[in-house]
Short mmCIF file of C-alpha atoms and ligand atoms in Angstrom, two decimals:
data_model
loop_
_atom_site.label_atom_id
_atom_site.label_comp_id
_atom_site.label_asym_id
_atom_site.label_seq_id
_atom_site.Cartn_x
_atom_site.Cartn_y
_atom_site.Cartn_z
CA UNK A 1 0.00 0.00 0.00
CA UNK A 2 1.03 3.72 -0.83
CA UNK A 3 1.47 6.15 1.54
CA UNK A 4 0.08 9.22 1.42
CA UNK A 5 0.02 12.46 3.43
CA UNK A 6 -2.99 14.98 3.82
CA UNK A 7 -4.27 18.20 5.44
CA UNK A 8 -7.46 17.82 7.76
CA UNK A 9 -8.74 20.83 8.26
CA UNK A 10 -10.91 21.10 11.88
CA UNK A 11 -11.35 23.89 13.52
CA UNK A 12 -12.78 22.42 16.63
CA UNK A 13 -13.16 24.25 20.22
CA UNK A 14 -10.23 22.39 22.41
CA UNK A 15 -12.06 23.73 25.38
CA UNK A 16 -15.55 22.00 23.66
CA UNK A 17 -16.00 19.28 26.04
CA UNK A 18 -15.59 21.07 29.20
CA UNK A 19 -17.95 24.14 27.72
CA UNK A 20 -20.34 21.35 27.19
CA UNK A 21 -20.73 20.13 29.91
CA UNK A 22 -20.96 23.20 32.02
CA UNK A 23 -23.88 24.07 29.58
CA UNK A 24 -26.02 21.38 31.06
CA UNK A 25 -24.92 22.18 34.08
CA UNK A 26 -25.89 26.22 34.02
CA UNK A 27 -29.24 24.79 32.03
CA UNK A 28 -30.03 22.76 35.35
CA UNK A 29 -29.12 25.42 37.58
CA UNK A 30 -31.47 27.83 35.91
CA UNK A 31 -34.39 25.19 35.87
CA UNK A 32 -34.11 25.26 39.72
CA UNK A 33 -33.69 28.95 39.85
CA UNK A 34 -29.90 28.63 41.69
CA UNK A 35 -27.48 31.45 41.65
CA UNK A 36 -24.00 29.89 41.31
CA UNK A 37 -20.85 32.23 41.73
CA UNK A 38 -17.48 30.43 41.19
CA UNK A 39 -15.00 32.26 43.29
CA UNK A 40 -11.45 32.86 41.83
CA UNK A 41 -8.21 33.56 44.00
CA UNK A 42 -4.38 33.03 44.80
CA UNK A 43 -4.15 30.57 47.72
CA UNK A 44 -4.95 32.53 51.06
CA UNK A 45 -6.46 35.20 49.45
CA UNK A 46 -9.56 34.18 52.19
CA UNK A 47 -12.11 32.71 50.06
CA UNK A 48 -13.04 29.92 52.60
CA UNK A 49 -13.27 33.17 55.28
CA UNK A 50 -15.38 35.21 53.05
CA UNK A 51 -17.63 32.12 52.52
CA UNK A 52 -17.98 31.53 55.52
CA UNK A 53 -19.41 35.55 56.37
CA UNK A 54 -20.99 35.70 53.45
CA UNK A 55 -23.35 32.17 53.71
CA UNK A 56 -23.91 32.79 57.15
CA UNK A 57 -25.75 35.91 56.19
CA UNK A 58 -27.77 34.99 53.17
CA UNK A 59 -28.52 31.99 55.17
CA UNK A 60 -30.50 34.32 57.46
CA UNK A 61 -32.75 34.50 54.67
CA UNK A 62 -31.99 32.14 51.98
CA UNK A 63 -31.15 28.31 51.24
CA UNK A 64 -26.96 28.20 51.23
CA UNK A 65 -25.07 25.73 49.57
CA UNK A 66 -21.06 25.47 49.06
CA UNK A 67 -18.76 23.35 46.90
CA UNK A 68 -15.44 23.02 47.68
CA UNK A 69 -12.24 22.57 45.58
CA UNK A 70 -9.30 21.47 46.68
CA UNK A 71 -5.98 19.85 45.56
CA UNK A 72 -6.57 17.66 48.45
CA UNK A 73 -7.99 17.36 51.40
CA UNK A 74 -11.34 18.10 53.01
CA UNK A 75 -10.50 20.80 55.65
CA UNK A 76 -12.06 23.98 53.97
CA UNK A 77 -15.42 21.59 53.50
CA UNK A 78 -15.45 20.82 57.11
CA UNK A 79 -14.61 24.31 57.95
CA UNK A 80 -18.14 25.90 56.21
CA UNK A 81 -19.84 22.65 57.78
CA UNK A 82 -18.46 24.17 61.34
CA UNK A 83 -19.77 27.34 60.31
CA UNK A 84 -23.26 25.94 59.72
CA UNK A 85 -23.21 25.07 56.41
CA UNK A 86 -23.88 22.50 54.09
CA UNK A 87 -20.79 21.53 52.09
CA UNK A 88 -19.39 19.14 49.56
CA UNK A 89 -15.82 18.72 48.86
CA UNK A 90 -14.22 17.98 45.27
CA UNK A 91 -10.56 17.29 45.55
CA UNK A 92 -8.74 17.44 42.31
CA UNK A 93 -6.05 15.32 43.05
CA UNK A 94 -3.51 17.30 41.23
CA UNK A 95 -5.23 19.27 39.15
CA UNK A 96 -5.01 23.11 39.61
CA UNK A 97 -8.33 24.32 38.68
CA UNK A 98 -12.22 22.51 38.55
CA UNK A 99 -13.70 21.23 35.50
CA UNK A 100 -17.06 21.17 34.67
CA UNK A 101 -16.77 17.45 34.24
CA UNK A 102 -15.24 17.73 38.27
CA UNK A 103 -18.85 19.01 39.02
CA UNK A 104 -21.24 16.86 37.14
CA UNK A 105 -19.59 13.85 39.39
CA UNK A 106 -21.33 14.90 42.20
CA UNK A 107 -24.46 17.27 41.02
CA UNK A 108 -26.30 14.98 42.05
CA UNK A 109 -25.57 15.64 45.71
CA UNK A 110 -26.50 19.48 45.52
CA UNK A 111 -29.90 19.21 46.32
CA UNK A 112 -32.55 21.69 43.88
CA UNK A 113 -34.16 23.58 46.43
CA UNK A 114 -30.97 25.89 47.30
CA UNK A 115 -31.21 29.77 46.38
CA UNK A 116 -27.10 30.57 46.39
CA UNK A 117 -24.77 27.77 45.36
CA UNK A 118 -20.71 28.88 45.70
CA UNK A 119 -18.37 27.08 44.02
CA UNK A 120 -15.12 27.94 45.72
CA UNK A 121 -12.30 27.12 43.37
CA UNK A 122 -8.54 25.81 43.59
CA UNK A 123 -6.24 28.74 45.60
CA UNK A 124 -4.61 29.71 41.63
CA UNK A 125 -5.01 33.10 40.17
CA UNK A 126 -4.13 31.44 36.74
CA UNK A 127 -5.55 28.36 35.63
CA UNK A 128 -9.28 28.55 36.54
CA UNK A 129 -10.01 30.94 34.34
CA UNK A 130 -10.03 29.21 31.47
CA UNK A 131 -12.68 26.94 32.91
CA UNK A 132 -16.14 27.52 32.74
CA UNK A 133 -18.30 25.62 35.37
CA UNK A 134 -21.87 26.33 34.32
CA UNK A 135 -21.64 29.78 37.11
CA UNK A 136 -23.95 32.40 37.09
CA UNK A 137 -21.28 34.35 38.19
CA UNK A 138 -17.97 35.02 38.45
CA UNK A 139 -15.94 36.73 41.64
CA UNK A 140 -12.00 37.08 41.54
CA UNK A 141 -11.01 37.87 45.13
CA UNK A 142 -7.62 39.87 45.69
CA UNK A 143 -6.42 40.32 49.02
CA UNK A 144 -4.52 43.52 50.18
CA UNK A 145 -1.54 41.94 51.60
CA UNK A 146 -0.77 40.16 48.09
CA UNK A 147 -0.03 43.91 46.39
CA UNK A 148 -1.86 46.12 44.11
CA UNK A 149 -0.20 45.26 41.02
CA UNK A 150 -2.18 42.07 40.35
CA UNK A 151 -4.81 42.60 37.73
CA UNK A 152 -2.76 43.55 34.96
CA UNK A 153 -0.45 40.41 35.60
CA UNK A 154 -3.47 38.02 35.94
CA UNK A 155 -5.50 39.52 33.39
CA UNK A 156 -7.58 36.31 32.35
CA UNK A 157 -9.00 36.42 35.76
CA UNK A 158 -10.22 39.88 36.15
CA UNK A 159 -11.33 40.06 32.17
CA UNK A 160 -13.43 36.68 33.05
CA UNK A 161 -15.26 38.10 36.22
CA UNK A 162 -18.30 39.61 36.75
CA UNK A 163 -17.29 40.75 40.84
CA UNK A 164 -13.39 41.95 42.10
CA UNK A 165 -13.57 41.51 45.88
CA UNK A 166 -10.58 43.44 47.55
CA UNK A 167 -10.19 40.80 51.34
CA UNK A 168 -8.84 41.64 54.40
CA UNK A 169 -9.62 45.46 54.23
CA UNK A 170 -8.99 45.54 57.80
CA UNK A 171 -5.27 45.18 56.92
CA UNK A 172 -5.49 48.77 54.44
CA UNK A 173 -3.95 50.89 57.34
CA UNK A 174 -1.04 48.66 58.34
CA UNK A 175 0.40 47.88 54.09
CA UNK A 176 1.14 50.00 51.06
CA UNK A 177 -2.13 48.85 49.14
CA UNK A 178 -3.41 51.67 46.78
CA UNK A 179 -7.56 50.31 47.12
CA UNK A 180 -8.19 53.17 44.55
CA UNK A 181 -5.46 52.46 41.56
CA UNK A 182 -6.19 48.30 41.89
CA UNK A 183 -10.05 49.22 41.61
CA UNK A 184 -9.31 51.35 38.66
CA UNK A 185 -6.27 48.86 37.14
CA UNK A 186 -8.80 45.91 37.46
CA UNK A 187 -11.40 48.35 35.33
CA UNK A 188 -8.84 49.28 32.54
CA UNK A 189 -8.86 45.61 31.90
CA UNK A 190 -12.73 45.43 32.38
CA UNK A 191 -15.19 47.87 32.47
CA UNK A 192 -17.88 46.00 33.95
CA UNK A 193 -16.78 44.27 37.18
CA UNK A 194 -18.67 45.47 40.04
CA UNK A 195 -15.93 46.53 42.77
CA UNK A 196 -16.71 45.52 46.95
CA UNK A 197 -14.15 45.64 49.61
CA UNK A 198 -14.60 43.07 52.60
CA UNK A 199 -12.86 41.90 55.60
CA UNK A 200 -13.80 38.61 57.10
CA UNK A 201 -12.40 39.68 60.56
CA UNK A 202 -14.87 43.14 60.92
CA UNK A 203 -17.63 42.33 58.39
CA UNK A 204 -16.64 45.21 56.30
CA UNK A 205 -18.53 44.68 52.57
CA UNK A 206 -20.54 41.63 54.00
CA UNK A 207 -23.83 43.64 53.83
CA UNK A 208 -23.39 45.00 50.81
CA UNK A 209 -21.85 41.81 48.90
CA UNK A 210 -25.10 39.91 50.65
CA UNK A 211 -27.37 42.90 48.67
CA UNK A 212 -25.81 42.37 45.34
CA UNK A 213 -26.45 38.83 45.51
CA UNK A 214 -29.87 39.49 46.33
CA UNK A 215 -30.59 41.73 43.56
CA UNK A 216 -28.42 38.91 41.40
CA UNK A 217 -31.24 36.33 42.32
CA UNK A 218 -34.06 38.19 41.82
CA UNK A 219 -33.02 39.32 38.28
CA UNK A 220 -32.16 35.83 37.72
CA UNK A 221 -35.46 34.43 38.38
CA UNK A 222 -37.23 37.33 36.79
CA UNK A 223 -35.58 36.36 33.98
CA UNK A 224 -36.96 32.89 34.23
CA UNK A 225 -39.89 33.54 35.75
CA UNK B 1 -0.24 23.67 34.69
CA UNK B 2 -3.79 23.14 33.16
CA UNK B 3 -2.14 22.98 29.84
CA UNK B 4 -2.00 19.45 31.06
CA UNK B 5 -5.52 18.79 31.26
CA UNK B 6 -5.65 21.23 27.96
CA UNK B 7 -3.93 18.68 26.21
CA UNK B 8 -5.57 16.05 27.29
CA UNK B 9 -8.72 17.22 25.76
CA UNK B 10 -7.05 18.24 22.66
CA UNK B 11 -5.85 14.55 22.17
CA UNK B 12 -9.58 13.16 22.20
CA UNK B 13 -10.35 15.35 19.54
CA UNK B 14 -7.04 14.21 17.65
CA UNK B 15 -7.99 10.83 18.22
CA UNK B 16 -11.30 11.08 16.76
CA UNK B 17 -10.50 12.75 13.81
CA UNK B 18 -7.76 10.30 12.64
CA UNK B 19 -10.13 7.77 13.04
CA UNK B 20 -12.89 9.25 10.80
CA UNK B 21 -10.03 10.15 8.38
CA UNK B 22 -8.35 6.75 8.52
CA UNK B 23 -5.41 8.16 9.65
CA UNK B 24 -2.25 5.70 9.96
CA UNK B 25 -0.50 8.58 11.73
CA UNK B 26 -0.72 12.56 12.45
CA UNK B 27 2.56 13.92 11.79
CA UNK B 28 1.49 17.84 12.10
CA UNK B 29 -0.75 19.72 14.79
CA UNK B 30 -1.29 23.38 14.54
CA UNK B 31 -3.22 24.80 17.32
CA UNK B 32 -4.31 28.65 17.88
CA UNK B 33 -3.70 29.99 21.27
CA UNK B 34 -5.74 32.97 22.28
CA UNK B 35 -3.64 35.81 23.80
CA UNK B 36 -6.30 35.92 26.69
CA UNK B 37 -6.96 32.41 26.83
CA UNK B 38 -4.38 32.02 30.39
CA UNK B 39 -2.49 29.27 28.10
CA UNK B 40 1.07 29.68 28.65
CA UNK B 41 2.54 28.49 24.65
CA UNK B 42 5.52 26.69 25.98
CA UNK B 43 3.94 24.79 28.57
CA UNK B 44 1.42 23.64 26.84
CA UNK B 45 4.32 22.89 24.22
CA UNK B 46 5.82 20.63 26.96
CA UNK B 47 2.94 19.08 27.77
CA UNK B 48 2.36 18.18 23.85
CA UNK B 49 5.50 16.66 23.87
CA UNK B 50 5.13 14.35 26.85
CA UNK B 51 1.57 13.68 25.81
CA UNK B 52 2.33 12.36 22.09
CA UNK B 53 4.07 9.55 23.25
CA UNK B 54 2.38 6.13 22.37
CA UNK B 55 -0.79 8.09 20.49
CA UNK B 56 -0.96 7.92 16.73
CA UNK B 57 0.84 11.64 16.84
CA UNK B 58 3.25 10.09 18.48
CA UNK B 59 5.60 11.74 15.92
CA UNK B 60 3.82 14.87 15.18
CA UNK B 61 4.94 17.85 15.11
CA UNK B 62 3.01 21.11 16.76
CA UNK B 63 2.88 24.71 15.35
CA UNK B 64 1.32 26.98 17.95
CA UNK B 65 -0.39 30.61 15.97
CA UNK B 66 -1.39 33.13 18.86
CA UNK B 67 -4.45 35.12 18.02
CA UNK B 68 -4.27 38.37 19.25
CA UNK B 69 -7.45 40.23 21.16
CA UNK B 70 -9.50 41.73 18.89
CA UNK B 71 -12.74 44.14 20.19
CA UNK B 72 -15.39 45.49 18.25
CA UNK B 73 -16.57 48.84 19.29
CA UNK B 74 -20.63 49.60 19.67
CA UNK B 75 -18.97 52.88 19.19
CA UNK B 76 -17.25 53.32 16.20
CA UNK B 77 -17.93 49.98 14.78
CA UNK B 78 -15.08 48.80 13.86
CA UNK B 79 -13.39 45.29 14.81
CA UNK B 80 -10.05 46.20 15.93
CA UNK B 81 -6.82 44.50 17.38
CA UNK B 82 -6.13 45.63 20.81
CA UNK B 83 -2.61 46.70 22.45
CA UNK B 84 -0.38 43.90 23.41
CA UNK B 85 -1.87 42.75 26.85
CA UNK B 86 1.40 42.98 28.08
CA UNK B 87 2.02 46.76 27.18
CA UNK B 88 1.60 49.12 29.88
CA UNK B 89 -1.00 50.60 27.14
CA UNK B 90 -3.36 47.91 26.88
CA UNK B 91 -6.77 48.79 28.23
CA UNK B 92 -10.25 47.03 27.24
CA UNK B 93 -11.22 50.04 25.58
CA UNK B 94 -11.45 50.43 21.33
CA UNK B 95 -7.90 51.73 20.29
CA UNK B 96 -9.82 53.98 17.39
CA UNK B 97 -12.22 55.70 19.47
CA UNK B 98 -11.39 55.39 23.48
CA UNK B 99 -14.92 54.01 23.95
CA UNK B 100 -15.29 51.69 26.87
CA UNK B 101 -18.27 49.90 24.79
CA UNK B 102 -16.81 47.30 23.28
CA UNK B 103 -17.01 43.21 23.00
CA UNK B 104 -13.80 40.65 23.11
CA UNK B 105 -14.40 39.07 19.76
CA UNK B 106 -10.89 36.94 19.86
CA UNK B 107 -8.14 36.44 22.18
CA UNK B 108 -10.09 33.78 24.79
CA UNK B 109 -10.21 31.05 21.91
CA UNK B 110 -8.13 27.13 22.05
CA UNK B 111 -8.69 25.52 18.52
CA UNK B 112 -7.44 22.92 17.07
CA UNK B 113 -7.16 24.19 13.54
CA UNK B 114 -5.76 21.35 11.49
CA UNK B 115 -3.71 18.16 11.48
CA UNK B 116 -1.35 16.74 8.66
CA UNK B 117 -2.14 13.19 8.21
CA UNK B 118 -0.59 9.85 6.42
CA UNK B 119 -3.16 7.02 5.48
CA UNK B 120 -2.32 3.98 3.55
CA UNK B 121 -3.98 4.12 -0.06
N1 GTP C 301 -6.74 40.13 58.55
C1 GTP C 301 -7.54 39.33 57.84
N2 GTP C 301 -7.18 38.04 57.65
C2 GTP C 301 -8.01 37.25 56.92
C3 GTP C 301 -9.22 37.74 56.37
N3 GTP C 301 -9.81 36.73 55.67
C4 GTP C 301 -9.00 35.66 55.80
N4 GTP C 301 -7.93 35.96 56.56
C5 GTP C 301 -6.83 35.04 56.91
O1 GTP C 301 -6.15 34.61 55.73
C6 GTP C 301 -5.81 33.25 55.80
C7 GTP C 301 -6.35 32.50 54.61
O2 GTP C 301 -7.76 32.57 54.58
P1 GTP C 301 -8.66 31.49 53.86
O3 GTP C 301 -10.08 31.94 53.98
O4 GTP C 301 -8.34 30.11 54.32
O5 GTP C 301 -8.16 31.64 52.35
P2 GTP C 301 -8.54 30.75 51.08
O6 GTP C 301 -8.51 31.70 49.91
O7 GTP C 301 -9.79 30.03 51.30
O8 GTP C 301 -7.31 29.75 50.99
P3 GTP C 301 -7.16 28.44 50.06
O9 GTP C 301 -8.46 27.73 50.06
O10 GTP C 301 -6.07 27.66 50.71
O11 GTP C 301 -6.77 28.94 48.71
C8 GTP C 301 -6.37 32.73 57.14
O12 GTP C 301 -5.32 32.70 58.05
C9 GTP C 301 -7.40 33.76 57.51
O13 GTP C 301 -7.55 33.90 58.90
C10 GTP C 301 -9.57 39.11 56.60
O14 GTP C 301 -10.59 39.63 56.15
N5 GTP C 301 -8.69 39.85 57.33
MG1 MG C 302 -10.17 27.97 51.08
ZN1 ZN C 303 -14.39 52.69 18.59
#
């Protein structure tokens, strides 16, 4: 037999799978009317701690829910648990980001009566970006003692997000962190984040964060009334 | 490293096209890499490489194209390519006009764009 060479033209989305997926996983979060934010941040940037503030308030009013993602280990799952929340860990193993396919292993679990589902990503300012997960919503979390030079180095992040959260506010008086210039770096590279600033340790932001998502919900189900 | 996992997913799509081409072997991959996709080229390069081995591109080689961010302005209308990301000029903002109203219409986007292939005929 002869051999003989050829172009194959394909043009196919490498990302197609995992967009896929997190399309029938959005679809059955809008059928039960869930809010899902997928929170983005270095490691430490206090994601778990703003979680933890943040659930316990909605919860006041609203059905909670909280997935957790993790390299390994189950310790920020058991941590919103202790705070009075339910929670269900994914641990990647490895892996530096969740997929959508990470998710759809253990939908079934989230149960279709919740009002606010969080998806709290792997600590990496990088990598989960580039995954969608089905969110309704998007927050990139930035905390002050990291530096305000961040969004322009880790534009994917900030250019993917709906919400920048500046953490640990409490912390502004004691480090050189500009509040102003990130807020206005981080809308250079896009326009249309909404800007809070928390802290975990005086509630700073919590009120108003907790409002947002609120009005996030209602428009939500308006929308799919 | 989620070029890794990147990779991973571009194989199944290699795979799968060979086989509905009746390909005996891929010998070239060319991929585009969005500027804005958070792809680093030359790890996902390295991860190519240590991927291949034992899969029917197991000799291929890989041409990476980076497509730069485009916008089009609700403004001025026009599609446009944006300021290197890594200039201290970029903003999301239409180079032509300064408007703030404008779209990403390239820059996020991982395709595979086409594949040289042997068969036996
Ligand atoms: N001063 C101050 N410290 C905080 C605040 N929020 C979190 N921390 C501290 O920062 C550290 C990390 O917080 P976590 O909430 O675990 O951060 P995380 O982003 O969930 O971390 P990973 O899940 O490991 O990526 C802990 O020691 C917290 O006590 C805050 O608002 N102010
Ligand atoms: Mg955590
Ligand atoms: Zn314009």
């Amino acid at each position: 037999m002869e051999k003989s060479k050829k172009e194959v033209l394909v043009l196919e989305d490498i990302l197609g799978s995992n967009k896929k997926i997190a399309g029938s996983i959005r679809q059955k979060l809008l059928e039960h009317r869930i809010l899902t934010v997928n929170i983005l941040s270095s490691p430490g940037s206090g994601k778990t701690s703003l979680l933890e503030k943040l659930g316990l308030k909605l919860q006041e009013k609203y059905k909670v829910g909280v997935i957790e993602g993790d390299v390994e280990t189950e310790r920020d799952a058991e941590r919103i648990r202790k705070a009075g929340l339910p929670a269900w860990q994914i641990t990647t193993h490895g892996a530096c980001h969740l997929e959508a396919k990470m998710l759809a292993q253990i939908f079934d679990q989230i149960p279709a009566n919740l009002d606010f589902l969080f998806i709290e990503n792997v600590g990496n300012l990088v990598c989960p970006a580039s995954f969608d997960l089905g969110e309704s919503l998007r927050f990139v979390l930035l905390s002050v003692p990291e530096g305000d030079d961040k969004p322009k180095k880790y534009p994917e992040a900030f250019i993917t997000s709906n919400v920048f959260v500046i953490t640990k506010c409490d912390l502004l008086p004691y480090l050189p962190f500009d509040a102003d210039r990130v807020t206005a770096e981080a809308l250079e590279i896009n326009p249309k984040l909404e800007v809070f600033r928390t802290s975990a340790l005086t509630g700073e932001g919590i009120d108003a964060l907790s409002q947002y998502l609120e009005n996030k919900l209602q428009e939500l189900r308006s929308k799919n009334a | 490293m989620h070029e890794l996992s990147i990779v991973a997913d571009l194989f199944s799509i290699i795979e799968e096209q060979a086989k509905q081409a009746r390909a005996t072997r891929v010998t070239k991959v060319k991929v585009l890499i969005g500027e804005l996709s958070g792809v680093v080229p030359e790890l996902f390069r390295s991860a190519f490489q240590s991927y291949k081995k034992g899969t029917i591109a197991d000799k291929a080689k890989l041409e990476i194209k980076i497509t730069k961010i485009k916008f089009k302005c609700h403004n001025c209308g026009q599609e446009i390519k944006a300021k290197d990301i890594s200039s201290p000029d970029f903003s999301y903002a239409c180079p032509a006009c300064g408007s703030k109203d404008v779209e990403l219409v390239s820059g996020r986007d991982l395709y595979l764009e086409k594949l040289e292939i042997e068969t036996e005929s």
